[in-house]
Tab-separated table of C-alpha atoms in Angstrom:
chain	number	residue	atom	x	y	z
A	11	MET	CA	-73.734	-266.251	-94.816
A	12	GLU	CA	-73.270	-269.440	-92.887
A	13	ASP	CA	-72.843	-268.073	-89.415
A	14	SER	CA	-71.045	-271.087	-88.009
A	15	LYS	CA	-68.406	-270.942	-90.742
A	16	VAL	CA	-67.871	-267.257	-90.125
A	17	ALA	CA	-67.596	-267.943	-86.408
A	18	THR	CA	-64.971	-270.645	-87.060
A	19	ILE	CA	-62.970	-268.287	-89.269
A	20	LEU	CA	-63.120	-265.473	-86.735
A	21	GLU	CA	-61.984	-267.757	-83.934
A	22	ALA	CA	-59.013	-269.024	-85.944
A	23	ALA	CA	-58.096	-265.521	-87.082
A	24	ARG	CA	-58.309	-264.210	-83.528
A	25	LYS	CA	-55.886	-266.904	-82.301
A	26	ARG	CA	-53.377	-266.110	-85.033
A	27	PHE	CA	-53.636	-262.350	-84.517
A	28	ALA	CA	-53.276	-262.700	-80.749
A	29	HIS	CA	-50.165	-264.856	-81.075
A	30	TYR	CA	-48.389	-263.271	-84.001
A	31	GLY	CA	-50.040	-259.901	-84.585
A	32	ILE	CA	-51.761	-258.826	-87.775
A	33	SER	CA	-48.656	-258.205	-89.872
A	34	LYS	CA	-47.165	-261.641	-89.275
A	35	THR	CA	-50.387	-263.533	-89.988
A	36	THR	CA	-51.342	-264.648	-93.496
A	37	MET	CA	-54.713	-265.618	-94.953
A	38	ASN	CA	-53.123	-268.959	-95.965
A	39	GLU	CA	-52.288	-269.818	-92.374
A	40	ILE	CA	-55.781	-269.030	-91.164
A	41	ALA	CA	-57.307	-271.158	-93.910
A	42	ALA	CA	-54.920	-274.026	-93.117
A	43	ASP	CA	-55.713	-273.843	-89.386
A	44	ILE	CA	-59.340	-274.729	-90.043
A	45	GLY	CA	-58.818	-277.020	-93.037
A	46	MET	CA	-60.464	-274.551	-95.394
A	47	SER	CA	-59.367	-273.751	-98.929
A	48	LYS	CA	-57.903	-270.335	-99.561
A	49	ALA	CA	-60.688	-269.694	-102.085
A	50	SER	CA	-63.381	-270.415	-99.494
A	51	LEU	CA	-61.771	-268.089	-96.983
A	52	TYR	CA	-61.604	-265.316	-99.565
A	53	TYR	CA	-65.256	-265.960	-100.327
A	54	TYR	CA	-66.082	-264.822	-96.800
A	55	PHE	CA	-63.442	-262.129	-96.357
A	56	PRO	CA	-61.893	-260.214	-99.262
A	57	ASP	CA	-58.615	-259.616	-97.401
A	58	LYS	CA	-56.794	-259.779	-94.093
A	59	GLU	CA	-57.708	-256.216	-93.143
A	60	ASN	CA	-61.416	-256.930	-93.443
A	61	LEU	CA	-61.009	-260.113	-91.445
A	62	PHE	CA	-59.182	-258.141	-88.764
A	63	ILE	CA	-61.963	-255.561	-88.734
A	64	ALA	CA	-64.517	-258.336	-88.252
A	65	VAL	CA	-62.590	-259.646	-85.237
A	66	VAL	CA	-62.405	-256.138	-83.768
A	67	GLU	CA	-66.125	-255.618	-84.365
A	68	GLN	CA	-66.849	-258.857	-82.541
A	69	ASP	CA	-65.015	-257.529	-79.489
A	70	PHE	CA	-66.816	-254.228	-79.718
A	71	SER	CA	-70.198	-255.952	-79.933
A	72	GLU	CA	-69.408	-257.796	-76.746
A	73	PHE	CA	-68.338	-254.506	-75.153
A	74	HIS	CA	-71.594	-252.869	-76.254
A	75	ARG	CA	-73.633	-255.677	-74.741
A	76	THR	CA	-71.800	-255.313	-71.432
A	77	ILE	CA	-72.350	-251.557	-71.447
A	78	GLU	CA	-76.006	-252.044	-72.375
A	79	ALA	CA	-76.393	-254.231	-69.284
A	80	LEU	CA	-74.554	-251.637	-67.203
A	81	LEU	CA	-76.859	-248.877	-68.482
A	82	ASN	CA	-79.886	-250.818	-67.338
A	83	LYS	CA	-78.649	-251.232	-63.783
A	84	PRO	CA	-79.761	-248.875	-61.008
A	85	ASN	CA	-76.239	-247.694	-60.105
A	86	LYS	CA	-75.267	-244.046	-59.989
A	87	ALA	CA	-74.249	-242.373	-63.220
A	88	SER	CA	-70.764	-241.623	-61.868
A	89	TYR	CA	-70.254	-245.322	-61.152
A	90	LYS	CA	-71.392	-246.185	-64.674
A	91	MET	CA	-69.031	-243.630	-66.111
A	92	LYS	CA	-66.004	-244.975	-64.219
A	93	LYS	CA	-66.935	-248.514	-65.124
A	94	TYR	CA	-67.290	-247.495	-68.763
A	95	VAL	CA	-63.804	-246.021	-68.795
A	96	SER	CA	-62.155	-249.009	-67.148
A	97	MET	CA	-63.921	-251.504	-69.413
A	98	ARG	CA	-62.968	-249.433	-72.424
A	99	ASN	CA	-59.330	-249.568	-71.332
A	100	GLU	CA	-59.525	-253.327	-70.997
A	101	LEU	CA	-61.064	-253.715	-74.419
A	102	LEU	CA	-58.542	-251.474	-76.135
A	103	GLY	CA	-55.670	-253.173	-74.342
A	104	LYS	CA	-56.918	-256.464	-75.756
A	105	LEU	CA	-57.084	-254.962	-79.241
A	106	ILE	CA	-53.530	-253.655	-78.947
A	107	ASN	CA	-52.465	-257.221	-78.221
A	108	LEU	CA	-54.375	-258.398	-81.243
A	109	SER	CA	-52.587	-256.108	-83.616
A	110	LYS	CA	-49.235	-256.340	-81.784
A	111	VAL	CA	-48.386	-252.836	-82.780
A	112	ASP	CA	-46.060	-250.385	-81.207
A	113	GLY	CA	-46.351	-246.640	-81.740
A	114	VAL	CA	-44.591	-246.594	-85.067
A	115	ASN	CA	-46.524	-249.475	-86.577
A	116	MET	CA	-49.664	-247.940	-85.218
A	117	SER	CA	-49.305	-244.753	-87.195
A	118	GLN	CA	-48.519	-246.819	-90.268
A	119	ALA	CA	-51.619	-248.850	-89.509
A	120	LEU	CA	-53.685	-245.657	-89.543
A	121	ASN	CA	-54.656	-246.438	-93.090
A	122	PRO	CA	-58.007	-245.663	-94.694
A	123	VAL	CA	-59.235	-249.270	-94.354
A	124	TYR	CA	-59.658	-248.570	-90.653
A	125	ASP	CA	-61.045	-245.054	-90.957
A	126	ASN	CA	-64.628	-246.176	-91.465
A	127	LEU	CA	-64.348	-248.518	-88.516
A	128	LYS	CA	-62.961	-245.765	-86.291
A	129	ILE	CA	-65.669	-243.300	-87.242
A	130	LYS	CA	-68.345	-245.941	-86.648
A	131	LEU	CA	-66.964	-246.892	-83.241
A	132	PHE	CA	-66.525	-243.256	-82.251
A	133	ARG	CA	-70.238	-242.656	-82.971
A	134	LYS	CA	-71.282	-245.721	-81.025
A	135	GLU	CA	-69.137	-244.708	-78.061
A	136	LYS	CA	-70.532	-241.195	-78.146
A	137	GLU	CA	-74.026	-242.665	-78.050
A	138	MET	CA	-73.277	-244.777	-74.975
A	139	VAL	CA	-71.591	-241.980	-73.037
A	140	THR	CA	-74.431	-239.614	-73.977
A	141	ARG	CA	-76.863	-242.029	-72.344
A	142	ILE	CA	-74.808	-242.172	-69.145
A	143	LEU	CA	-74.671	-238.377	-68.984
A	144	GLU	CA	-78.388	-237.970	-69.727
A	145	TYR	CA	-79.135	-240.403	-66.946
A	146	GLY	CA	-76.917	-238.496	-64.507
A	147	VAL	CA	-78.598	-235.199	-65.418
A	148	LYS	CA	-82.069	-236.723	-65.119
A	149	GLU	CA	-81.259	-238.193	-61.713
A	150	GLY	CA	-79.948	-234.836	-60.508
A	151	GLU	CA	-76.451	-236.215	-60.018
A	152	PHE	CA	-74.853	-233.961	-62.666
A	153	VAL	CA	-75.471	-230.297	-63.423
A	154	LYS	CA	-77.573	-229.501	-66.457
A	155	LEU	CA	-75.315	-229.947	-69.479
A	156	PRO	CA	-75.590	-230.768	-73.188
A	157	PRO	CA	-74.959	-234.551	-73.061
A	158	GLU	CA	-73.887	-235.008	-76.678
A	159	THR	CA	-71.301	-232.221	-76.600
A	160	TYR	CA	-69.893	-233.547	-73.345
A	161	ALA	CA	-69.895	-237.139	-74.607
A	162	ASP	CA	-68.026	-236.030	-77.688
A	163	LEU	CA	-65.437	-234.351	-75.481
A	164	VAL	CA	-65.094	-237.385	-73.203
A	165	ILE	CA	-64.467	-239.790	-76.073
A	166	THR	CA	-62.106	-237.324	-77.732
A	167	LEU	CA	-60.130	-236.988	-74.502
A	168	LEU	CA	-60.019	-240.719	-73.810
A	169	THR	CA	-58.908	-241.393	-77.366
A	170	GLY	CA	-56.403	-238.585	-77.009
A	171	ILE	CA	-54.890	-240.089	-73.856
A	172	ARG	CA	-54.493	-243.323	-75.760
A	173	SER	CA	-53.004	-241.878	-78.919
A	174	GLN	CA	-50.573	-239.733	-76.924
A	175	GLY	CA	-49.619	-242.815	-74.906
A	176	ILE	CA	-48.998	-244.790	-78.069
A	177	LEU	CA	-46.934	-241.972	-79.546
A	178	LEU	CA	-44.781	-241.594	-76.455
A	179	SER	CA	-44.308	-245.346	-76.108
A	180	ALA	CA	-43.025	-245.876	-79.669
A	181	GLY	CA	-40.716	-248.859	-79.495
A	182	GLY	CA	-41.091	-248.982	-75.720
A	183	ASP	CA	-42.696	-251.226	-73.151
A	184	VAL	CA	-46.346	-251.946	-73.984
A	185	ALA	CA	-47.286	-252.890	-70.415
A	186	ALA	CA	-45.869	-249.648	-69.049
A	187	PHE	CA	-47.759	-247.518	-71.507
A	188	GLN	CA	-51.018	-249.405	-70.896
A	189	GLU	CA	-50.565	-248.593	-67.234
A	190	ARG	CA	-49.917	-244.930	-67.952
A	191	ILE	CA	-53.023	-244.774	-70.140
A	192	ALA	CA	-55.175	-246.498	-67.522
A	193	SER	CA	-54.041	-244.237	-64.705
A	194	GLN	CA	-54.423	-241.063	-66.760
A	195	ALA	CA	-57.884	-242.150	-67.905
A	196	SER	CA	-59.043	-242.850	-64.380
A	197	LEU	CA	-57.606	-239.585	-63.056
A	198	PHE	CA	-59.316	-237.756	-65.902
A	199	VAL	CA	-62.686	-239.347	-65.208
A	200	GLU	CA	-62.426	-238.473	-61.494
A	201	ILE	CA	-61.764	-234.797	-62.256
A	202	PHE	CA	-64.398	-234.761	-64.994
A	203	LEU	CA	-67.091	-236.219	-62.720
A	204	ASN	CA	-66.131	-233.805	-59.994
A	205	GLY	CA	-66.374	-230.984	-62.521
A	206	ILE	CA	-69.943	-231.827	-63.567
A	207	LYS	CA	-71.446	-233.033	-60.315
A	208	LYS	CA	-74.221	-231.047	-58.794
A	209	SER	CA	-73.078	-229.469	-55.558
A	210	LYS	CA	-75.236	-229.836	-52.454
A	211	SER	CA	-76.342	-226.209	-52.662
A	212	GLN	CA	-77.496	-226.652	-56.265
A	213	SER	CA	-79.847	-229.530	-55.502
B	21	MET	CA	-23.101	-217.760	-84.516
B	22	GLU	CA	-23.812	-214.359	-85.968
B	23	ASP	CA	-27.177	-213.685	-84.469
B	24	SER	CA	-28.295	-211.137	-87.030
B	25	LYS	CA	-27.632	-213.545	-89.899
B	26	VAL	CA	-29.579	-216.283	-88.169
B	27	ALA	CA	-32.405	-213.837	-87.537
B	28	THR	CA	-32.446	-212.879	-91.225
B	29	ILE	CA	-32.552	-216.535	-92.264
B	30	LEU	CA	-35.343	-217.328	-89.830
B	31	GLU	CA	-37.408	-214.384	-91.015
B	32	ALA	CA	-37.054	-215.395	-94.663
B	33	ALA	CA	-37.781	-219.037	-93.878
B	34	ARG	CA	-40.855	-218.096	-91.864
B	35	LYS	CA	-42.267	-216.093	-94.771
B	36	ARG	CA	-41.740	-218.952	-97.201
B	37	PHE	CA	-43.205	-221.553	-94.824
B	38	ALA	CA	-46.214	-219.387	-94.065
B	39	HIS	CA	-46.960	-218.843	-97.746
B	40	TYR	CA	-46.142	-222.221	-99.246
B	41	GLY	CA	-45.856	-224.672	-96.361
B	42	ILE	CA	-42.773	-226.660	-95.481
B	43	SER	CA	-42.993	-229.252	-98.246
B	44	LYS	CA	-43.196	-226.693	-101.050
B	45	THR	CA	-40.314	-224.593	-99.774
B	46	THR	CA	-36.710	-225.271	-100.773
B	47	MET	CA	-33.450	-224.221	-99.138
B	48	ASN	CA	-32.481	-222.649	-102.479
B	49	GLU	CA	-35.444	-220.322	-102.432
B	50	ILE	CA	-34.740	-219.208	-98.893
B	51	ALA	CA	-31.096	-218.532	-99.733
B	52	ALA	CA	-32.113	-216.592	-102.860
B	53	ASP	CA	-34.642	-214.496	-100.938
B	54	ILE	CA	-31.889	-213.027	-98.793
B	55	GLY	CA	-29.132	-213.020	-101.400
B	56	MET	CA	-27.170	-215.658	-99.560
B	57	SER	CA	-25.260	-218.539	-101.140
B	58	LYS	CA	-26.632	-222.018	-100.661
B	59	ALA	CA	-23.383	-223.001	-98.976
B	60	SER	CA	-23.701	-220.200	-96.413
B	61	LEU	CA	-27.264	-221.179	-95.612
B	62	TYR	CA	-26.206	-224.795	-95.102
B	63	TYR	CA	-23.436	-223.565	-92.848
B	64	TYR	CA	-26.096	-222.318	-90.435
B	65	PHE	CA	-28.729	-225.011	-90.921
B	66	PRO	CA	-27.915	-228.578	-92.083
B	67	ASP	CA	-31.331	-229.063	-93.701
B	68	LYS	CA	-34.834	-227.715	-94.139
B	69	GLU	CA	-36.208	-229.728	-91.207
B	70	ASN	CA	-33.740	-228.168	-88.798
B	71	LEU	CA	-34.503	-224.730	-90.149
B	72	PHE	CA	-38.207	-225.400	-89.658
B	73	ILE	CA	-37.534	-226.543	-86.099
B	74	ALA	CA	-35.637	-223.313	-85.433
B	75	VAL	CA	-38.625	-221.280	-86.650
B	76	VAL	CA	-40.972	-223.299	-84.441
B	77	GLU	CA	-38.663	-222.860	-81.464
B	78	GLN	CA	-38.661	-219.125	-82.032
B	79	ASP	CA	-42.459	-219.110	-81.767
B	80	PHE	CA	-42.355	-221.265	-78.668
B	81	SER	CA	-39.797	-218.960	-77.036
B	82	GLU	CA	-42.128	-216.056	-77.598
B	83	PHE	CA	-44.991	-218.102	-76.149
B	84	HIS	CA	-42.865	-218.936	-73.099
B	85	ARG	CA	-42.040	-215.293	-72.525
B	86	THR	CA	-45.724	-214.361	-72.681
B	87	ILE	CA	-46.602	-217.164	-70.244
B	88	GLU	CA	-43.746	-216.133	-67.968
B	89	ALA	CA	-45.249	-212.646	-67.814
B	90	LEU	CA	-48.681	-214.141	-67.169
B	91	LEU	CA	-47.308	-216.263	-64.329
B	92	ASN	CA	-45.926	-213.196	-62.633
B	93	LYS	CA	-49.226	-211.340	-62.655
B	94	PRO	CA	-51.512	-211.345	-59.603
B	95	ASN	CA	-54.505	-212.903	-61.429
B	96	LYS	CA	-56.275	-215.999	-60.184
B	97	ALA	CA	-54.834	-219.378	-61.153
B	98	SER	CA	-58.020	-220.322	-63.022
B	99	TYR	CA	-57.706	-217.202	-65.160
B	100	LYS	CA	-54.072	-218.044	-65.881
B	101	MET	CA	-55.029	-221.566	-66.824
B	102	LYS	CA	-57.732	-220.441	-69.294
B	103	LYS	CA	-55.407	-217.855	-70.752
B	104	TYR	CA	-52.713	-220.496	-71.119
B	105	VAL	CA	-55.045	-222.767	-73.057
B	106	SER	CA	-56.293	-220.065	-75.397
B	107	MET	CA	-52.796	-218.774	-76.103
B	108	ARG	CA	-51.609	-222.309	-76.724
B	109	ASN	CA	-54.394	-222.747	-79.279
B	110	GLU	CA	-53.373	-219.556	-81.018
B	111	LEU	CA	-49.743	-220.620	-81.131
B	112	LEU	CA	-50.479	-224.074	-82.477
B	113	GLY	CA	-52.920	-222.702	-85.023
B	114	LYS	CA	-50.122	-220.485	-86.263
B	115	LEU	CA	-47.771	-223.467	-86.478
B	116	ILE	CA	-50.328	-225.464	-88.454
B	117	ASN	CA	-50.367	-222.617	-90.952
B	118	LEU	CA	-46.606	-222.686	-91.064
B	119	SER	CA	-46.434	-226.331	-92.031
B	120	LYS	CA	-49.585	-226.218	-94.164
B	121	VAL	CA	-50.377	-229.801	-93.298
B	122	ASP	CA	-53.660	-231.612	-93.281
B	123	GLY	CA	-54.262	-234.728	-91.194
B	124	VAL	CA	-52.642	-237.136	-93.616
B	125	ASN	CA	-49.493	-235.083	-94.138
B	126	MET	CA	-49.350	-234.542	-90.408
B	127	SER	CA	-48.982	-238.218	-89.591
B	128	GLN	CA	-46.353	-238.491	-92.303
B	129	ALA	CA	-44.657	-235.517	-90.749
B	130	LEU	CA	-44.493	-237.393	-87.455
B	131	ASN	CA	-40.953	-238.318	-88.311
B	132	PRO	CA	-38.099	-238.746	-85.845
B	133	VAL	CA	-36.584	-235.344	-86.695
B	134	TYR	CA	-39.462	-233.779	-84.791
B	135	ASP	CA	-39.592	-236.273	-81.928
B	136	ASN	CA	-36.906	-234.530	-79.892
B	137	LEU	CA	-38.612	-231.208	-80.414
B	138	LYS	CA	-41.964	-232.598	-79.317
B	139	ILE	CA	-40.539	-234.187	-76.194
B	140	LYS	CA	-38.708	-230.973	-75.313
B	141	LEU	CA	-41.828	-228.833	-75.805
B	142	PHE	CA	-43.986	-231.287	-73.872
B	143	ARG	CA	-41.599	-230.985	-70.898
B	144	LYS	CA	-41.577	-227.215	-71.090
B	145	GLU	CA	-45.374	-227.083	-71.239
B	146	LYS	CA	-45.636	-229.445	-68.304
B	147	GLU	CA	-43.347	-227.151	-66.335
B	148	MET	CA	-45.473	-224.076	-67.046
B	149	VAL	CA	-48.783	-225.759	-66.222
B	150	THR	CA	-47.237	-227.227	-63.069
B	151	ARG	CA	-46.434	-223.700	-61.930
B	152	ILE	CA	-49.999	-222.508	-62.553
B	153	LEU	CA	-51.386	-225.454	-60.587
B	154	GLU	CA	-48.909	-225.007	-57.715
B	155	TYR	CA	-49.901	-221.376	-57.523
B	156	GLY	CA	-53.601	-222.263	-57.415
B	157	VAL	CA	-53.010	-224.793	-54.642
B	158	LYS	CA	-50.862	-222.356	-52.663
B	159	GLU	CA	-53.489	-219.624	-52.962
B	160	GLY	CA	-56.201	-222.031	-51.795
B	161	GLU	CA	-58.063	-221.757	-55.079
B	162	PHE	CA	-57.590	-225.445	-55.982
B	163	VAL	CA	-57.826	-228.540	-53.799
B	164	LYS	CA	-54.558	-230.146	-52.739
B	165	LEU	CA	-53.307	-232.110	-55.729
B	166	PRO	CA	-50.017	-233.378	-57.167
B	167	PRO	CA	-49.267	-230.537	-59.636
B	168	GLU	CA	-46.892	-232.464	-61.896
B	169	THR	CA	-49.235	-235.406	-62.400
B	170	TYR	CA	-52.111	-233.062	-63.132
B	171	ALA	CA	-50.007	-230.925	-65.464
B	172	ASP	CA	-48.963	-234.050	-67.347
B	173	LEU	CA	-52.624	-234.984	-67.737
B	174	VAL	CA	-53.637	-231.491	-68.875
B	175	ILE	CA	-50.984	-231.351	-71.598
B	176	THR	CA	-51.763	-234.910	-72.660
B	177	LEU	CA	-55.454	-234.051	-72.953
B	178	LEU	CA	-54.875	-230.792	-74.798
B	179	THR	CA	-52.506	-232.531	-77.193
B	180	GLY	CA	-55.038	-235.330	-77.518
B	181	ILE	CA	-57.844	-232.937	-78.469
B	182	ARG	CA	-55.563	-231.564	-81.123
B	183	SER	CA	-54.367	-234.866	-82.557
B	184	GLN	CA	-57.908	-236.238	-82.652
B	185	GLY	CA	-59.024	-233.054	-84.363
B	186	ILE	CA	-56.278	-233.394	-86.943
B	187	LEU	CA	-57.154	-237.040	-87.536
B	188	LEU	CA	-60.845	-236.332	-87.981
B	189	SER	CA	-60.173	-233.363	-90.242
B	190	ALA	CA	-57.926	-235.235	-92.688
B	191	GLY	CA	-58.361	-233.516	-96.025
B	192	GLY	CA	-61.073	-231.289	-94.565
B	193	ASP	CA	-61.488	-227.659	-93.699
B	194	VAL	CA	-58.620	-226.386	-91.521
B	195	ALA	CA	-60.604	-223.442	-90.122
B	196	ALA	CA	-63.454	-225.714	-89.050
B	197	PHE	CA	-61.186	-228.087	-87.231
B	198	GLN	CA	-59.314	-225.250	-85.524
B	199	GLU	CA	-62.654	-224.069	-84.236
B	200	ARG	CA	-63.593	-227.531	-83.004
B	201	ILE	CA	-60.256	-227.839	-81.208
B	202	ALA	CA	-60.596	-224.410	-79.601
B	203	SER	CA	-64.110	-225.043	-78.361
B	204	GLN	CA	-63.298	-228.503	-77.025
B	205	ALA	CA	-60.182	-227.186	-75.300
B	206	SER	CA	-62.082	-224.380	-73.610
B	207	LEU	CA	-64.915	-226.692	-72.544
B	208	PHE	CA	-62.339	-229.099	-71.165
B	209	VAL	CA	-60.543	-226.422	-69.177
B	210	GLU	CA	-63.847	-225.198	-67.689
B	211	ILE	CA	-64.758	-228.689	-66.482
B	212	PHE	CA	-61.215	-229.356	-65.314
B	213	LEU	CA	-61.051	-226.152	-63.258
B	214	ASN	CA	-64.454	-226.876	-61.811
B	215	GLY	CA	-63.243	-230.378	-60.953
B	216	ILE	CA	-60.228	-229.152	-58.974
B	217	LYS	CA	-61.562	-225.983	-57.387
B	218	LYS	CA	-61.868	-225.870	-53.649
B	219	SER	CA	-65.480	-225.728	-52.617
B	220	LYS	CA	-66.569	-223.096	-50.095
B	221	SER	CA	-66.962	-225.716	-47.362
B	222	GLN	CA	-63.375	-226.944	-47.864
B	223	SER	CA	-61.747	-223.574	-47.350
């Protein structure tokens, strides 16, 4: 693949998605924006859904790089965990803008095209949170715990906060529900960290 | 309303739902089961969805009575909380059987008829968990916390565990996903209680 062409397509697609949402964007418009023939565009991406997935994966790659950098810093595990949650909220807020979906459209958008993506991202997230937890256990900041099981729970709960928020916000104010999600996520992570921290007497 | 007639209808409907699921049950069959005319049945319930809701509400009323009894016992708040979560799992497992839905059918079943019910039950659950948390704070078992905010979070997280479980289990083994949900819910409640308990030095 010619990377620069792909990059140009992704940039144009991202602009369209961010302004009009996925459902109101056509492959024709994206091709026209960059003076490319429809046939050429389809050569790179078989359909709009796959193009959308590629844009989402680009954002996730950037997120992973940021988290990778965070993991390599000497901060406390609890700091890393909080930072992870707030950066995750930011990322997912950006993606909500990209798809311009409300609750109802979101459940319609839960179609199998995205299932593979979701499973892949879930695994990757679990991996990152596992590393934060392992680090906290190793450093004696958290009690001894099975990091993978706990990471699985954390991602499940964070995703759950989000999907409940989306459900409850159906047709409502996106900004308000983003705020609700963010505050519930940060309250959750506070309680969670408090629940797994090693007490003074245990150290 | 003639209560005994309604009770007879609900009992017959429950049997049908439990054996065949909501989508494979017809109003005709329910009427026939109890030797009632279709017209009489429709006099009590305008459609199958409303009859299903009435069956679900019957289960929830029973759940509420059990929780009410639990709330009035002298046990510790943390015990009440764990008991609440495990009884909630039992109840919802029973309801899953009643609708015989897998993940895919479940998101299709997320139709507006059930939205009012869900909002009503969410509020009721929040109220019950608020009372458990208030009790724990009053008894000095939990740190000072805003009970309603925390109850909202708890129900959101429990519902989130469930909806994620349903999503991930689409088309899969119902028993396996019920087990996953139960174990994640009980792990969550352990960490949560640990996260809000008053430490010895704080008392």
